Amino acid sequence: MKPNAPFSRTELAQELDRHQISNRLLLGSNLLRQQAFVQLSKDRPGGLRVEGEMEGSNEILASTLFLGTYPGEIEVIVNVVRA
């Protein structure tokens, strides 16, 4: 999702759901937010080395929506997104 989009990622997901188009939040873009790494950083504070603030990963985590598709569904998705 672009920051200046006229709708939120949640609104887009709900509209896709309304048209029976599967979608999910993207998981794994910032692995440091995954439970295993959160626990590791608590258990072993020096166990991870992170370079930078992870802005790109955080942006991907906050703004990406995965469309669960198969080839037969592509035309339906394109028509819904264009509408």
Coordinates of N, CA and C in Angstrom, one line a residue:
M1 N 0.8 -1.2 0.0 CA 0.0 0.0 0.0 C 0.9 1.2 0.0
K2 N 0.5 2.2 -0.8 CA 1.2 3.4 -0.8 C 0.7 4.3 0.3
P3 N 1.6 5.1 0.9 CA 1.2 5.9 2.0 C 0.0 6.9 1.7
N4 N -0.1 7.3 0.4 CA -1.1 8.2 0.1 C -2.4 7.6 -0.6
A5 N -2.5 6.3 -0.4 CA -3.6 5.5 -1.0 C -4.9 6.0 -0.3
P6 N -6.0 6.1 -1.1 CA -7.3 6.6 -0.6 C -8.0 5.6 0.3
F7 N -7.4 4.5 0.7 CA -8.0 3.5 1.5 C -6.9 2.8 2.3
S8 N -7.2 2.2 3.4 CA -6.2 1.5 4.2 C -6.0 0.1 3.7
R9 N -5.0 -0.6 4.2 CA -4.7 -2.0 3.9 C -5.9 -2.8 4.4
T10 N -6.4 -2.5 5.5 CA -7.5 -3.3 6.1 C -8.8 -3.1 5.2
E11 N -9.0 -1.9 4.7 CA -10.2 -1.7 3.9 C -10.0 -2.5 2.6
L12 N -8.8 -2.5 2.0 CA -8.6 -3.3 0.8 C -8.8 -4.8 1.0
A13 N -8.3 -5.3 2.2 CA -8.5 -6.7 2.5 C -9.9 -7.0 2.6
Q14 N -10.7 -6.1 3.3 CA -12.1 -6.4 3.4 C -12.9 -6.4 2.1
E15 N -12.5 -5.5 1.2 CA -13.1 -5.5 -0.1 C -12.7 -6.7 -0.9
L16 N -11.5 -7.1 -0.9 CA -11.1 -8.4 -1.5 C -11.9 -9.6 -1.0
D17 N -12.0 -9.6 0.4 CA -12.8 -10.7 1.0 C -14.3 -10.7 0.5
R18 N -14.8 -9.5 0.4 CA -16.2 -9.3 -0.1 C -16.4 -10.0 -1.5
H19 N -15.3 -9.9 -2.3 CA -15.3 -10.5 -3.6 C -14.7 -11.9 -3.6
Q20 N -14.6 -12.5 -2.4 CA -14.1 -13.9 -2.3 C -12.7 -14.1 -2.9
I21 N -11.8 -13.0 -2.7 CA -10.4 -13.1 -3.1 C -9.6 -13.3 -1.9
S22 N -8.9 -14.4 -1.8 CA -8.1 -14.7 -0.6 C -7.0 -13.7 -0.4
N23 N -6.7 -13.3 0.8 CA -5.6 -12.4 1.1 C -5.2 -12.6 2.5
R24 N -3.9 -12.3 2.7 CA -3.3 -12.4 4.0 C -2.3 -11.3 4.2
L25 N -2.0 -11.0 5.5 CA -0.9 -10.1 5.7 C 0.4 -10.8 5.4
L26 N 1.4 -10.1 5.0 CA 2.7 -10.7 4.7 C 3.4 -10.9 6.0
L27 N 3.8 -12.2 6.3 CA 4.6 -12.5 7.5 C 6.0 -12.7 7.1
G28 N 6.9 -12.4 7.9 CA 8.3 -12.7 7.7 C 9.1 -11.6 7.1
S29 N 8.5 -10.5 6.8 CA 9.3 -9.4 6.2 C 10.3 -8.8 7.3
N30 N 10.0 -8.8 8.5 CA 10.9 -8.3 9.6 C 10.9 -9.5 10.6
L31 N 11.9 -10.4 10.4 CA 12.0 -11.6 11.2 C 12.2 -11.2 12.7
L32 N 12.7 -10.0 12.9 CA 13.0 -9.6 14.3 C 11.7 -9.5 15.1
R33 N 10.6 -9.4 14.4 CA 9.3 -9.2 15.1 C 8.6 -10.6 15.2
Q34 N 9.2 -11.6 14.7 CA 8.6 -13.0 14.9 C 8.9 -13.4 16.3
Q35 N 8.0 -14.2 16.9 CA 8.0 -14.6 18.3 C 9.3 -15.2 18.7
A36 N 9.9 -16.1 17.8 CA 11.1 -16.8 18.2 C 12.3 -15.8 18.4
F37 N 12.3 -14.8 17.5 CA 13.4 -13.8 17.6 C 13.2 -12.8 18.8
V38 N 11.9 -12.5 19.1 CA 11.6 -11.7 20.2 C 12.0 -12.4 21.5
Q39 N 11.7 -13.7 21.6 CA 12.1 -14.4 22.8 C 13.6 -14.5 22.8
L40 N 14.3 -14.8 21.7 CA 15.7 -14.9 21.7 C 16.4 -13.6 22.2
S41 N 15.9 -12.5 21.8 CA 16.5 -11.2 22.2 C 16.3 -11.0 23.7
K42 N 15.2 -11.5 24.3 CA 15.0 -11.4 25.7 C 15.9 -12.4 26.5
D43 N 16.0 -13.6 25.9 CA 16.8 -14.6 26.6 C 18.3 -14.4 26.5
R44 N 18.7 -13.9 25.3 CA 20.2 -13.7 25.0 C 20.3 -12.3 24.4
P45 N 20.3 -11.2 25.1 CA 20.4 -9.9 24.6 C 21.5 -9.7 23.6
G46 N 22.6 -10.3 23.7 CA 23.7 -10.2 22.7 C 23.6 -11.2 21.6
G47 N 22.6 -12.0 21.6 CA 22.5 -13.1 20.6 C 22.2 -12.7 19.2
L48 N 21.7 -11.5 19.0 CA 21.4 -11.0 17.7 C 22.2 -9.7 17.4
R49 N 22.6 -9.6 16.2 CA 23.3 -8.4 15.7 C 22.4 -7.8 14.6
V50 N 21.9 -6.5 14.9 CA 21.1 -5.9 13.9 C 21.8 -4.6 13.4
E51 N 21.8 -4.5 12.1 CA 22.4 -3.3 11.5 C 21.3 -2.4 11.1
G52 N 21.3 -1.2 11.6 CA 20.3 -0.2 11.2 C 19.0 -0.3 11.9
E53 N 18.0 0.5 11.4 CA 16.7 0.5 12.1 C 15.7 -0.3 11.4
M54 N 16.0 -1.0 10.4 CA 15.1 -1.9 9.7 C 13.8 -1.2 9.1
E55 N 14.0 0.0 8.7 CA 12.9 0.8 8.1 C 12.2 0.1 7.0
G56 N 13.0 -0.4 6.0 CA 12.5 -1.1 4.9 C 11.6 -2.3 5.3
S57 N 12.1 -3.1 6.2 CA 11.4 -4.3 6.6 C 10.1 -3.9 7.4
N58 N 10.2 -2.9 8.2 CA 9.0 -2.4 8.9 C 8.0 -1.9 8.0
E59 N 8.4 -1.2 6.9 CA 7.5 -0.6 6.0 C 6.8 -1.7 5.2
I60 N 7.5 -2.7 4.8 CA 7.0 -3.9 4.1 C 6.0 -4.6 5.0
L61 N 6.3 -4.8 6.3 CA 5.5 -5.4 7.2 C 4.1 -4.7 7.4
A62 N 4.2 -3.4 7.4 CA 3.0 -2.5 7.7 C 2.2 -2.3 6.4
S63 N 2.7 -2.5 5.2 CA 2.0 -2.1 4.0 C 1.7 -3.1 3.0
T64 N 2.1 -4.3 3.2 CA 2.0 -5.4 2.2 C 0.8 -6.3 2.5
L65 N 0.2 -6.7 1.4 CA -0.9 -7.6 1.5 C -0.7 -8.7 0.4
F66 N -0.7 -10.0 0.8 CA -0.5 -11.1 -0.1 C -1.8 -11.6 -0.6
L67 N -1.9 -11.7 -1.9 CA -3.1 -12.2 -2.6 C -2.8 -13.7 -2.9
G68 N -3.6 -14.6 -2.2 CA -3.5 -16.0 -2.5 C -4.2 -16.3 -3.8
T69 N -3.4 -16.6 -4.8 CA -4.0 -16.8 -6.1 C -3.6 -18.1 -6.7
Y70 N -4.3 -18.5 -7.7 CA -4.0 -19.5 -8.6 C -4.3 -19.0 -10.0
P71 N -3.8 -19.6 -11.1 CA -4.0 -19.0 -12.4 C -5.4 -18.7 -12.8
G72 N -6.4 -19.6 -12.4 CA -7.8 -19.3 -12.7 C -8.4 -18.1 -12.1
E73 N -7.8 -17.6 -11.1 CA -8.3 -16.5 -10.3 C -7.8 -15.1 -10.7
I74 N -6.7 -15.1 -11.5 CA -6.1 -13.8 -11.9 C -7.0 -12.8 -12.5
E75 N -7.8 -13.3 -13.5 CA -8.7 -12.3 -14.2 C -9.7 -11.7 -13.3
V76 N -10.3 -12.5 -12.3 CA -11.2 -12.0 -11.4 C -10.5 -10.9 -10.5
I77 N -9.3 -11.2 -10.0 CA -8.6 -10.2 -9.2 C -8.3 -8.9 -10.0
V78 N -7.9 -9.0 -11.2 CA -7.6 -7.8 -12.0 C -8.8 -7.0 -12.1
N79 N -10.0 -7.6 -12.4 CA -11.2 -6.9 -12.6 C -11.7 -6.2 -11.3
V80 N -11.5 -6.8 -10.2 CA -11.9 -6.2 -8.9 C -11.0 -5.1 -8.6
V81 N -9.7 -5.3 -8.8 CA -8.7 -4.2 -8.4 C -8.9 -3.0 -9.3
R82 N -9.2 -3.2 -10.6 CA -9.5 -2.1 -11.5 C -10.7 -1.3 -11.2
A83 N -11.7 -2.0 -10.6 CA -13.0 -1.4 -10.4 C -13.0 -0.3 -9.3

